[in-house]
Amino acid sequence: MDFQEIRELIELFSKSDLDRLKIKREGFEFKLVRGRAGSVEVTSGASPAPQAAIQVAAAPEPVEDESLHYVTSPIVGTYYSAPNPKADAFVRVGSRVSSGQTLCIIEAMKLMNEIQCDVAGEVVSCLVENAQPVEFGQKLFAIKTS
């Protein structure tokens, strides 16, 4: 198993919903375990040195741009882009938004919480898929302020 294969496995694992993955191949043991906050712990049995843990981001984040403002989730719950399944999304990439405008809903314990924008600008990226679980502090939208 070469470095590129290991790298691809880590990337695929980071994007999956799996909690752990263990591969044994040709005297080589490779184990991935998802830790807290979506991090991934990587250990390998082929190394003669003590096993080390490498932290890998669960999902690639956009490059930090100082002109961007990130709207984050204030609670743990499920993200919804529209008020109901048949309705249009509150906002889309390219939408102009104003302070106080509803961007999405996060459902927590059967309560629907409207998440409002705290700046005016243009939505340049939606960082979450509809009906996806979100964590406290997770980035939901990137907004280019005006």
Coordinates of C-alpha atoms in Angstrom, one line a residue:
M1 CA 0.0 0.0 0.0
D2 CA 1.6 3.3 -1.1
F3 CA 1.2 6.8 0.2
Q4 CA -1.2 7.8 -2.5
E5 CA -3.6 4.9 -1.7
I6 CA -3.5 5.8 2.0
R7 CA -4.2 9.4 1.2
E8 CA -7.2 8.4 -0.9
L9 CA -8.5 6.2 1.8
I10 CA -8.3 9.0 4.4
E11 CA -10.1 11.4 2.0
L12 CA -12.9 8.9 1.3
F13 CA -13.2 8.0 5.0
S14 CA -13.4 11.7 5.9
K15 CA -16.3 12.2 3.5
S16 CA -18.2 9.0 4.6
D17 CA -20.4 8.4 7.6
L18 CA -18.3 5.5 8.8
D19 CA -16.9 5.6 12.4
R20 CA -14.0 3.2 11.8
L21 CA -12.3 1.4 9.0
K22 CA -9.6 -1.3 9.4
I23 CA -7.7 -2.8 6.5
K24 CA -5.2 -5.7 6.6
R25 CA -3.2 -6.4 3.5
E26 CA 0.1 -8.2 2.9
G27 CA 1.3 -7.9 6.5
F28 CA 0.2 -4.2 6.7
E29 CA -2.5 -3.1 9.0
F30 CA -4.2 0.3 8.5
K31 CA -6.9 1.6 10.9
L32 CA -9.0 4.8 10.7
V33 CA -11.1 5.9 13.6
R34 CA -13.4 8.9 13.7
G35 CA -12.8 11.0 16.8
R36 CA -14.5 14.0 18.3
A37 CA -15.8 16.9 16.1
G38 CA -15.4 14.8 12.9
S39 CA -11.7 14.4 13.1
V40 CA -10.0 11.2 11.9
E41 CA -7.3 9.3 13.7
V42 CA -4.9 7.3 11.5
T43 CA -2.7 4.5 12.7
S44 CA -0.6 2.1 10.8
G45 CA 0.9 -1.2 12.0
A46 CA 3.7 -1.3 9.3
S47 CA 5.8 1.4 11.0
P48 CA 8.6 0.3 13.4
A49 CA 8.2 3.6 15.3
P50 CA 5.4 4.0 18.0
Q51 CA 2.0 4.5 16.4
A52 CA 1.1 8.1 15.9
A53 CA -2.2 9.8 15.4
I54 CA -2.7 12.3 12.6
Q55 CA -5.6 14.7 12.7
V56 CA -7.3 15.2 9.3
A57 CA -10.2 17.6 8.8
A58 CA -13.5 15.8 8.2
A59 CA -14.4 18.0 5.2
P60 CA -12.3 20.3 3.1
E61 CA -12.9 23.9 4.2
P62 CA -12.7 26.8 1.8
V63 CA -9.5 28.9 2.0
E64 CA -10.0 31.6 4.6
D65 CA -10.8 34.9 2.9
E66 CA -10.8 38.0 5.0
S67 CA -13.6 39.5 2.9
L68 CA -15.9 36.6 3.8
H69 CA -18.1 36.3 6.8
Y70 CA -19.1 32.8 7.9
V71 CA -22.5 32.1 9.4
T72 CA -22.2 29.3 11.9
S73 CA -24.7 27.0 13.6
P74 CA -25.6 28.1 17.1
I75 CA -26.9 24.6 18.0
V76 CA -26.5 20.9 17.2
G77 CA -29.3 19.7 14.9
T78 CA -30.3 19.0 11.4
Y79 CA -29.9 21.6 8.6
Y80 CA -32.8 22.4 6.3
S81 CA -32.4 24.8 3.4
A82 CA -36.2 25.5 3.0
P83 CA -39.2 25.8 5.4
N84 CA -40.7 22.6 4.0
P85 CA -39.7 19.9 1.5
K86 CA -41.7 21.4 -1.4
A87 CA -40.7 25.0 -0.9
D88 CA -37.8 26.8 -2.5
A89 CA -34.6 27.3 -0.5
F90 CA -34.4 30.4 1.7
V91 CA -31.2 31.4 -0.2
R92 CA -28.9 30.0 -2.9
V93 CA -25.3 30.7 -3.9
G94 CA -25.4 34.2 -5.5
S95 CA -28.4 35.4 -3.4
R96 CA -28.1 38.9 -1.9
V97 CA -28.9 38.8 1.8
S98 CA -29.6 41.4 4.4
S99 CA -29.0 41.4 8.1
G100 CA -31.8 39.6 9.9
Q101 CA -32.8 37.6 6.8
T102 CA -33.6 33.9 7.4
L103 CA -30.9 31.7 5.7
C104 CA -32.0 28.2 6.8
I105 CA -33.6 26.2 9.6
I106 CA -31.9 23.9 12.1
E107 CA -34.1 21.3 13.7
A108 CA -33.2 20.4 17.3
M109 CA -35.5 18.2 19.4
K110 CA -38.4 18.7 17.0
L111 CA -38.1 22.5 17.3
M112 CA -37.4 24.4 14.1
N113 CA -34.9 27.2 14.7
E114 CA -34.6 29.9 12.0
I115 CA -31.0 30.9 11.4
Q116 CA -30.7 34.5 10.4
C117 CA -27.9 36.4 8.7
D118 CA -26.0 38.9 10.8
V119 CA -24.5 40.8 7.9
A120 CA -25.5 42.1 4.5
G121 CA -23.8 40.7 1.4
E122 CA -23.9 37.9 -1.2
V123 CA -23.9 34.2 -0.4
V124 CA -20.8 32.8 -2.1
S125 CA -21.0 29.3 -0.6
C126 CA -23.4 27.0 1.2
L127 CA -21.2 24.6 3.2
V128 CA -23.9 22.1 4.2
E129 CA -26.2 19.8 2.3
N130 CA -29.9 19.7 3.0
A131 CA -31.0 17.4 5.8
Q132 CA -27.4 17.0 7.0
P133 CA -26.6 16.9 10.7
V134 CA -24.6 20.0 11.9
E135 CA -22.6 20.6 15.0
F136 CA -22.4 23.7 17.2
G137 CA -20.1 26.3 15.6
Q138 CA -20.0 24.5 12.2
K139 CA -19.8 26.9 9.3
L140 CA -23.1 26.9 7.3
F141 CA -22.6 29.8 4.8
A142 CA -19.8 32.0 3.4
I143 CA -21.0 35.5 2.7
K144 CA -19.1 38.2 0.9
T145 CA -19.9 41.4 2.8
S146 CA -20.8 44.5 0.9

